[in-house]
Short mmCIF file of C-alpha atoms in Angstrom, two decimals:
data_model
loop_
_atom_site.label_atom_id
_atom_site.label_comp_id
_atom_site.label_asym_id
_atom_site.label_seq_id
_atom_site.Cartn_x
_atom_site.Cartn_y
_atom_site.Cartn_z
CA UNK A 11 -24.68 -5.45 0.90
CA UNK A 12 -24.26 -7.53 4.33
CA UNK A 13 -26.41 -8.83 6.62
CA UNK A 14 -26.57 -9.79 10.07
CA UNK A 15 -27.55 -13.18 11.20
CA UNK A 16 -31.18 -12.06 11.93
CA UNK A 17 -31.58 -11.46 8.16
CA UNK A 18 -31.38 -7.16 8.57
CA UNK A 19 -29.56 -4.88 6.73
CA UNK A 20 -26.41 -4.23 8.83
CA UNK A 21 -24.93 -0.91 8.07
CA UNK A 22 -22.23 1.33 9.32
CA UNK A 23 -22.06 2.30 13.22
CA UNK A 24 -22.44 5.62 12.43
CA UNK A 25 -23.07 7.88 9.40
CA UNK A 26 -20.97 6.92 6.77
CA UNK A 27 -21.39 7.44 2.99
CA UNK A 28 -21.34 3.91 0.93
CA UNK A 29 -20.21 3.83 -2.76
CA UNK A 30 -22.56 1.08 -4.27
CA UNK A 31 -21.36 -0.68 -7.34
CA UNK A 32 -18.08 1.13 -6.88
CA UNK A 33 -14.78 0.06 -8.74
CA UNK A 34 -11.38 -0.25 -7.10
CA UNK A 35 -9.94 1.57 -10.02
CA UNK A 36 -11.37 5.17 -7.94
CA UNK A 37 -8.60 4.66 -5.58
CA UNK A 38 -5.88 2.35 -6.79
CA UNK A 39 -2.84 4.61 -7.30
CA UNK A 40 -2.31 4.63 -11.17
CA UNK A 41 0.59 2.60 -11.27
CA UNK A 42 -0.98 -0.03 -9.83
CA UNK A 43 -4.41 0.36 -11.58
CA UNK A 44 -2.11 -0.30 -14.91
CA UNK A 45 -0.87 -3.41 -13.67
CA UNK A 46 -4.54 -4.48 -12.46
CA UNK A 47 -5.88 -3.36 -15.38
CA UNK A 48 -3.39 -5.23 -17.80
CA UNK A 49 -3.58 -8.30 -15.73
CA UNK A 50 -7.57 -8.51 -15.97
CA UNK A 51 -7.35 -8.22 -19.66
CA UNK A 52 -4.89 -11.40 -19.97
CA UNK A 53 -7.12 -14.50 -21.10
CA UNK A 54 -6.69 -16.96 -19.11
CA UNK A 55 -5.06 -15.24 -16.53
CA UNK A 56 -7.42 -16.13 -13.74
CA UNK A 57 -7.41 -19.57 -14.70
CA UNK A 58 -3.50 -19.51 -14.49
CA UNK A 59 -3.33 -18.67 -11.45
CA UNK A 60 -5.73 -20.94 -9.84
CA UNK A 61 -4.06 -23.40 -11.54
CA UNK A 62 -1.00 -22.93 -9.71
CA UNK A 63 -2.57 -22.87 -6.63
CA UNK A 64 -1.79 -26.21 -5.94
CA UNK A 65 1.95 -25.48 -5.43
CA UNK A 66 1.23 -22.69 -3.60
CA UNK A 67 0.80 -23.01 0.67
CA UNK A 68 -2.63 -21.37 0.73
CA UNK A 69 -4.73 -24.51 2.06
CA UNK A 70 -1.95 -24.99 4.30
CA UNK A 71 -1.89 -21.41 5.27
CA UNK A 72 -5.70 -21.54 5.76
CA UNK A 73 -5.70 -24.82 7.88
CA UNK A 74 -2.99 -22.85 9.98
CA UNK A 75 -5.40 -19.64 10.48
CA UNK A 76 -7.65 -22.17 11.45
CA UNK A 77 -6.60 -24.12 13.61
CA UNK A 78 -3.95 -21.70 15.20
CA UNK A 79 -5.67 -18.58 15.42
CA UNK A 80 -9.40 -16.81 16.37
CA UNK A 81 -12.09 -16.73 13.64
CA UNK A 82 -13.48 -13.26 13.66
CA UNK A 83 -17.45 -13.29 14.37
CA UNK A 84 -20.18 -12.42 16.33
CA UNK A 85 -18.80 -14.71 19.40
CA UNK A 86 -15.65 -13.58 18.54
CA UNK A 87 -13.86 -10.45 18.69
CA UNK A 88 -17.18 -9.08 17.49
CA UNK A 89 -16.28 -5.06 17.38
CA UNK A 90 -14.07 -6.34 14.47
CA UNK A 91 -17.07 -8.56 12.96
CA UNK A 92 -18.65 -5.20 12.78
CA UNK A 93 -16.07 -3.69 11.47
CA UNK A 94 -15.18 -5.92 8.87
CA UNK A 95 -19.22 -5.73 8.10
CA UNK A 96 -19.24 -2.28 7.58
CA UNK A 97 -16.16 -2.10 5.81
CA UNK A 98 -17.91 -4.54 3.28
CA UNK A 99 -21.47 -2.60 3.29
CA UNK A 100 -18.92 0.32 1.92
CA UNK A 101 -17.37 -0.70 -0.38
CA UNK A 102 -20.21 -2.55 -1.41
CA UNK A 103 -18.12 -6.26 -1.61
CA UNK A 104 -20.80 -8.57 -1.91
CA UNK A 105 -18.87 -11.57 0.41
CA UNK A 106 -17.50 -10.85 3.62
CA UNK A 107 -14.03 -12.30 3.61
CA UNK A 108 -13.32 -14.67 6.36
CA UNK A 109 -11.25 -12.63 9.20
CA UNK A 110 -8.81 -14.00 11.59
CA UNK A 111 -7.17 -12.62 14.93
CA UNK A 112 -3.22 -14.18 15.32
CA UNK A 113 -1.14 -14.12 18.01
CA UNK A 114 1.74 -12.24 17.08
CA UNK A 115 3.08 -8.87 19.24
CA UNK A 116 4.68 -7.15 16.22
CA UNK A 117 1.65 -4.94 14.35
CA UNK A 118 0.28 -6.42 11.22
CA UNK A 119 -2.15 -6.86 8.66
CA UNK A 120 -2.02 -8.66 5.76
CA UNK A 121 -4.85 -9.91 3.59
CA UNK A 122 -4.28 -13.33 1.20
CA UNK A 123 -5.48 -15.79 -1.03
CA UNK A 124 -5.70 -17.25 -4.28
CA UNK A 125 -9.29 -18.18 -4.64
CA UNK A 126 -11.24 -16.53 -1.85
CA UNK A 127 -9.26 -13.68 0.14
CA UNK A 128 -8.61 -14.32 3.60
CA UNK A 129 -8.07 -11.44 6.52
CA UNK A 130 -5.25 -12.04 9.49
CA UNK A 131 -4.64 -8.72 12.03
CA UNK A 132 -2.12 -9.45 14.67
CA UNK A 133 -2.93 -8.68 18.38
CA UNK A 134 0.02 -6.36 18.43
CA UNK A 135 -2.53 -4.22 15.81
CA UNK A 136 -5.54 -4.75 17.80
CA UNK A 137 -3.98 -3.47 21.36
CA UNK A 138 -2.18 -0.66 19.49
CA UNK A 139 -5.18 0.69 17.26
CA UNK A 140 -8.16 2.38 19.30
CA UNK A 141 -11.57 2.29 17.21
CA UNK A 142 -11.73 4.48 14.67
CA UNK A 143 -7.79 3.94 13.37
CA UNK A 144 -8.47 -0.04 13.50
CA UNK A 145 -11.64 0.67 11.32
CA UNK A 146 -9.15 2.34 8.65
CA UNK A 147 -6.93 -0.85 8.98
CA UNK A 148 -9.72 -2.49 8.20
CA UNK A 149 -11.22 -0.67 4.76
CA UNK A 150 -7.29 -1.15 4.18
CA UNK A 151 -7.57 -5.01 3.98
CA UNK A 152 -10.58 -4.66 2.19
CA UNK A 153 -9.55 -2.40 -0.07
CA UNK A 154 -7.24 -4.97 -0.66
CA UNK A 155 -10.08 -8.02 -1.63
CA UNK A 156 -11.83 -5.67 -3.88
CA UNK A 157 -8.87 -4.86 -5.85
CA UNK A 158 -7.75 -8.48 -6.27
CA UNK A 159 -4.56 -7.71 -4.34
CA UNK A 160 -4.59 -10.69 -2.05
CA UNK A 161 -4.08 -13.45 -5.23
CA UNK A 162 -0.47 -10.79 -6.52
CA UNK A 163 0.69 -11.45 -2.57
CA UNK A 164 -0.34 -14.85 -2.33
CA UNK A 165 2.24 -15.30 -5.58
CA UNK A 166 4.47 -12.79 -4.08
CA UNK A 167 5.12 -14.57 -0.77
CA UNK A 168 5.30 -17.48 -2.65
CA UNK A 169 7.77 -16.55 -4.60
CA UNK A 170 10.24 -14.64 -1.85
CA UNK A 171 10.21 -18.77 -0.27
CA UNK A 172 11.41 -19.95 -3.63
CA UNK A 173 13.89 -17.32 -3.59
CA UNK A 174 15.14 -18.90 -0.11
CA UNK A 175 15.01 -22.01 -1.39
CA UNK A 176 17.23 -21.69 -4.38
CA UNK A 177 19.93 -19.46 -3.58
CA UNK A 178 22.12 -22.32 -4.01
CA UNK A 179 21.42 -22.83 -7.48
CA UNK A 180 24.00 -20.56 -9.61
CA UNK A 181 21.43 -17.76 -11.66
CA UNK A 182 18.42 -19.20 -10.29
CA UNK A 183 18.24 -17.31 -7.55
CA UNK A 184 18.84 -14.54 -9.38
CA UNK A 185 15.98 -14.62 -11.67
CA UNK A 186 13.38 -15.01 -9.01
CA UNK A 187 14.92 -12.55 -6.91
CA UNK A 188 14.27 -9.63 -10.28
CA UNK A 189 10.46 -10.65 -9.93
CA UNK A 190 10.00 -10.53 -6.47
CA UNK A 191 12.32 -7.33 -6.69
CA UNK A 192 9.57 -6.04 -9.59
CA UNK A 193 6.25 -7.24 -7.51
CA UNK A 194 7.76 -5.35 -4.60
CA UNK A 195 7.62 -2.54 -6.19
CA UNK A 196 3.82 -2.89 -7.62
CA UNK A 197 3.02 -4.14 -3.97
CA UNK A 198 4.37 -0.78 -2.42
CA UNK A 199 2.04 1.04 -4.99
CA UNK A 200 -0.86 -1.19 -3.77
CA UNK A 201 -0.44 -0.20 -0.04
CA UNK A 202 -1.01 3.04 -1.27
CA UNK A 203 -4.49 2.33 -3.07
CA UNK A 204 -5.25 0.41 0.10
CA UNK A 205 -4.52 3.57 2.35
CA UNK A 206 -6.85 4.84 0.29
CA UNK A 207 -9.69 2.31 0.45
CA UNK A 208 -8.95 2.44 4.64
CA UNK A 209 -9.80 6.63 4.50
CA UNK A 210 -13.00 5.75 2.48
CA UNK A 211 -14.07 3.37 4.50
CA UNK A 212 -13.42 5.36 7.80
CA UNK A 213 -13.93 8.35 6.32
CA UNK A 214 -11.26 10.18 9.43
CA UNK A 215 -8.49 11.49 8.00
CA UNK A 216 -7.26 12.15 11.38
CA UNK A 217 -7.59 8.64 12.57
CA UNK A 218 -5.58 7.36 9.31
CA UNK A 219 -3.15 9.94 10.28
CA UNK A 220 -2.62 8.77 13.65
CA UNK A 221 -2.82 4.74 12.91
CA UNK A 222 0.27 5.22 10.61
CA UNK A 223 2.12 7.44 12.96
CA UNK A 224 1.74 4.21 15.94
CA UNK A 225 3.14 1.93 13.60
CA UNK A 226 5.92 4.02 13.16
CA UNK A 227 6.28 5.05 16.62
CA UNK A 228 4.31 3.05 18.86
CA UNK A 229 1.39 3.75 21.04
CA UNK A 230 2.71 7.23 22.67
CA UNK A 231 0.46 9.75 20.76
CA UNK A 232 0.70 12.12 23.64
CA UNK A 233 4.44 12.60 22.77
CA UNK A 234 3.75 12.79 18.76
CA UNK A 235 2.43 14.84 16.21
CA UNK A 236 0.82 14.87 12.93
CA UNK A 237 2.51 18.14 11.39
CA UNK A 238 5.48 16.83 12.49
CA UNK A 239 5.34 13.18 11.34
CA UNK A 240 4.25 14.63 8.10
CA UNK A 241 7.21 17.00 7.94
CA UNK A 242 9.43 14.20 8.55
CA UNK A 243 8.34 12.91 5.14
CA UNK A 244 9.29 16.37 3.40
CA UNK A 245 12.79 15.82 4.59
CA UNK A 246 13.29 12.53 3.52
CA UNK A 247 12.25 13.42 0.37
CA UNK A 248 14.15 16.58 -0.07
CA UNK A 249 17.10 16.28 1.88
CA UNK A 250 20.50 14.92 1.51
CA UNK A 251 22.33 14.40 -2.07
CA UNK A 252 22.86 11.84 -4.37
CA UNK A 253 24.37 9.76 -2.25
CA UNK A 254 21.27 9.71 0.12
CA UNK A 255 19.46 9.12 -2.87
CA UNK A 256 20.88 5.85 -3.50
CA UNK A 257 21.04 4.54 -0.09
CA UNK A 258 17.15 5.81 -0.06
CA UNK A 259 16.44 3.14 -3.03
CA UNK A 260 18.67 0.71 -1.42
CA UNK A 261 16.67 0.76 1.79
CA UNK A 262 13.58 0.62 -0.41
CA UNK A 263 13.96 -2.07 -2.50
CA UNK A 264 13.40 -5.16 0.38
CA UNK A 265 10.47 -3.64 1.73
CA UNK A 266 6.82 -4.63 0.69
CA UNK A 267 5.49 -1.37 1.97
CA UNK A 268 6.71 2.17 1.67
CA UNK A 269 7.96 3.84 4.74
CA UNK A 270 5.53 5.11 6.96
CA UNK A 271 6.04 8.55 6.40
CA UNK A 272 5.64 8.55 2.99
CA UNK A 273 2.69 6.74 3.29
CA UNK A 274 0.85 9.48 5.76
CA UNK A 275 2.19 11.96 3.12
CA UNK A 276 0.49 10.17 0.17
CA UNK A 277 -2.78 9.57 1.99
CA UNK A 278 -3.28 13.36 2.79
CA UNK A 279 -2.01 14.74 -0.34
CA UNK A 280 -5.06 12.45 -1.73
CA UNK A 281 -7.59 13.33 0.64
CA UNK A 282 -7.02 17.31 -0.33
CA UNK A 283 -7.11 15.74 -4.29
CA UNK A 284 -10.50 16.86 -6.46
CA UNK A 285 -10.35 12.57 -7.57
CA UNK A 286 -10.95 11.62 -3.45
CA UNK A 287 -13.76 14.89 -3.72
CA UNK A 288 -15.58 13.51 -6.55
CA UNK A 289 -16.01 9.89 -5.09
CA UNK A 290 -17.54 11.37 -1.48
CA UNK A 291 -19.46 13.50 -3.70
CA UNK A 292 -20.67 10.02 -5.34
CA UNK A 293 -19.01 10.51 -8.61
CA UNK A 294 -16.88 7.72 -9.19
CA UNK A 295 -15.78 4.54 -11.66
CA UNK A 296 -18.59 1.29 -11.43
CA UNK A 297 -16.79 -1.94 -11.35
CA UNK A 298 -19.67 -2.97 -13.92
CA UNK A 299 -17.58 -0.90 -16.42
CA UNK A 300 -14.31 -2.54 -15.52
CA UNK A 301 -14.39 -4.79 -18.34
CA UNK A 302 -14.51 -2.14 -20.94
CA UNK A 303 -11.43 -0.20 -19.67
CA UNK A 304 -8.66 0.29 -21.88
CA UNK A 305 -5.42 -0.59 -21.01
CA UNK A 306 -3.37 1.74 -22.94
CA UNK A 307 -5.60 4.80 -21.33
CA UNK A 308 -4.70 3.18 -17.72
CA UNK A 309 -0.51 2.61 -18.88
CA UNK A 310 -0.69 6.54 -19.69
CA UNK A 311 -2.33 7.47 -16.83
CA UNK A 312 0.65 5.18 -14.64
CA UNK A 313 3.31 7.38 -17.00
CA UNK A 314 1.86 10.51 -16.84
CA UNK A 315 2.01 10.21 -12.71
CA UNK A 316 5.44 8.90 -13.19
CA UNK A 317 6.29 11.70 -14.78
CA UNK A 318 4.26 14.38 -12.31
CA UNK A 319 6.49 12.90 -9.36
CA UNK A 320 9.66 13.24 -11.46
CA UNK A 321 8.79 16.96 -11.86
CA UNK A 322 7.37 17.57 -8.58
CA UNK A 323 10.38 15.21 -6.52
CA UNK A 324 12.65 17.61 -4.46
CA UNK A 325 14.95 14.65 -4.12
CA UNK A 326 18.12 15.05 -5.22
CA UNK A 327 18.38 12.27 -7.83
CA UNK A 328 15.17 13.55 -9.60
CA UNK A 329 16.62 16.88 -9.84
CA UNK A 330 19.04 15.21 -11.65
CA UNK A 331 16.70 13.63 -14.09
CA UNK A 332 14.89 16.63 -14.85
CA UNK A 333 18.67 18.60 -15.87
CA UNK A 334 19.51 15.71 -18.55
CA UNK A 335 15.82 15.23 -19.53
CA UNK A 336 15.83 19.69 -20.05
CA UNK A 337 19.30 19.09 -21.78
CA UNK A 338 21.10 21.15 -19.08
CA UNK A 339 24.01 22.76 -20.14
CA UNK A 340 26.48 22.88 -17.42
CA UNK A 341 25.90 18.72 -16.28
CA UNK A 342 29.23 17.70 -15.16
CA UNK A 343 28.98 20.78 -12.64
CA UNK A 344 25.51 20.00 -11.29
CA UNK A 345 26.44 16.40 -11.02
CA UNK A 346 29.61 17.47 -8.91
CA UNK A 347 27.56 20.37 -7.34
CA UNK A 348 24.37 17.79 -6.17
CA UNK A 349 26.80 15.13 -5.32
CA UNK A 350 28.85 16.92 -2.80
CA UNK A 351 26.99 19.77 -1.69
CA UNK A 352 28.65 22.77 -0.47
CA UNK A 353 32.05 22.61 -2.37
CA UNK A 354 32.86 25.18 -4.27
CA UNK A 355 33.77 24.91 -8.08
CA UNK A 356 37.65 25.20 -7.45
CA UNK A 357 37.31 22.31 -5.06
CA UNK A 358 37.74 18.46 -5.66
CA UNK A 359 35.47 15.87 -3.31
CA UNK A 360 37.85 15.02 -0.96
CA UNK A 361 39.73 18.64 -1.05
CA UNK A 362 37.23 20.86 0.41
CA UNK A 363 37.95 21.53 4.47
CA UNK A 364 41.93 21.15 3.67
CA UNK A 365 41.99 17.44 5.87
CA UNK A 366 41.62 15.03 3.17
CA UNK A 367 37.75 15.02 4.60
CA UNK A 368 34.79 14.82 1.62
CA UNK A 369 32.52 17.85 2.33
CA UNK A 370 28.31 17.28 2.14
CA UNK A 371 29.15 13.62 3.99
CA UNK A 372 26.08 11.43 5.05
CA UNK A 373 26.44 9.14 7.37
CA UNK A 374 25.46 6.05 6.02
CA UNK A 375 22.27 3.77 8.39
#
């Protein structure tokens, strides 16, 4: 619970239902609640950690926020103070994390830190966000603190710099680069969870909606639309062939965060969910049981989604996975078929329109 500097309860600006005592395992995406939950068990692993916070930049990064940038607070930027405040009041997090404004025109977020978290928006997010879509930004970076995210990206961007650093070195480079490569893909799953922290603490689908749309397209929401943008998402899933496929992973595989699209598609798919249902109806995991959660229960959970997206995928590739996982009979001609759609069975790849030309092209980006 927060409080304002006169001592009062502060709560929400409007009416907003708060989840006391709740656990960020009710919205972390399984496959990152299985790494959480595996990672909490480790003994020691906290201490590890802090431990290696003295080679890591986060006093210097702190000094920088500091020193560089605006302290959110009641003199400052204070319709984010109260954000941030309600946020917290939420998702019941007991300590406010310290929230900073930076100069910066591209939109961003990002919440870090080994032993306390630390918030840092960009002004390119504050001019492009109105109210309600800036208050879902904000249960995003939260969501974020109560998960214990900000300590995995503190390591992570640590990391990515020590990549940089020894590229020179032969193999070394190359070892670092498969962890980063394997955090990135846990990170991607936490954006997700935090999408989901952001709706309950805004409780506006809508606004979520239309936040993720201006990152991807800027502030022009006259000219956009959410059945659209959310369409868009179908056909990057579904369309193309193989080839797509693998230029899809390719494109992937850098980013910290999954493309925007995917990300509004996610969000509403779990908003219409019975899990997102139960928790507004105040049903939901207590972080007071965290400790006695089992990891194998949370590792089948992460499979058994894993295995629910493989089934449910319309892209190509996945298709693919479920023929050889059903034992298809006919694979050689659905692997020819999928790769180069449109071809007949008589036809080789680069035979079809009689010019030497490979029919189903994409045009690679």
């Amino acid at each position: 619970m927060t409080e304002s500097p006169g001592g009062s309860e502060h709560v929400p600006s409007r009416d907003r239902r708060r989840f006391p005592g709740i656990s960020s395992r009710s919205y972390e995406h399984p496959a990152d609640r299985s790494a959480l939950v595996a990672l909490r068990k480790l003994s020691g692993f906290d201490t590890v950690f802090k431990t290696l916070s003295g080679l890591l930049p986060e006093r210097s990064l702190r000094l920088l926020f500091l020193s560089d940038s605006v302290r959110v607070s009641d003199q400052q930027f204070q319709h984010l103070n109260d954000m941030l405040r309600d946020a917290c009041y939420i998702l019941d997090l007991e300590k406010v994390p310290p929230m900073y404004v930076n100069q910066d025109p591209q939109p961003n977020a990002m919440c870090i830190g080994l032993d306390e978290p630390i918030i840092v928006v960009t002004t390119g997010l504050v001019e492009l966000l109105d109210e309600e879509e800036m208050r879902a930004v904000v249960g995003h970076e939260v969501g974020h603190a109560l998960s214990g995210h900000a300590v995995y990206r503190t390591i992570l961007l640590f990391l990515t710099n020590l990549a940089m650093k020894v590229a020179w070195i032969p193999l070394g480079n190359v070892a670092i680069m498969a962890i980063v490569t394997a955090l990135r893909e846990w990170f991607r799953k936490s954006e997700l969870s935090a999408d989901r922290a952001g709706l309950l603490v805004g409780q506006d689908l809508q606004a979520s909606m239309r936040g993720l749309m201006k990152l991807a397209g800027g502030n022009h929401l006259h000219e956009m639309n959410v059945d659209a943008f959310l369409k868009q998402a179908d056909e990057y899933e579904s369309g193309g062939d193989l080839r797509d496929s693998v230029l899809k992973i390719l494109n992937l595989l850098p980013r910290s965060h999954p493309f925007t699209t995917v990300r509004a598609a996610e969000l509403k798919k779990w908003a219409a969910s019975r899990d997102y249902q139960r928790i507004m109806d105040g049903h939901y995991p207590r972080r007071d049981e965290d400790k006695d959660t089992s990891v194998s229960d949370s590792f089948r959970d992460s499979a058994a989604h894993y295995a629910d997206s493989v089934r449910n995928s319309k892209d190509p590739l996945m298709g693919l996975v479920r023929d050889i996982a059903g034992g298809a009979g006919d694979l050689g001609g659905k692997l020819r078929d999928t790769v180069f759609r449109g071809g007949s069975r008589g036809e080789g790849p680069g035979t079809a329109n009689g010019s030497g030309e490979a029919t189903g092209g994409a045009d690679a980006s």
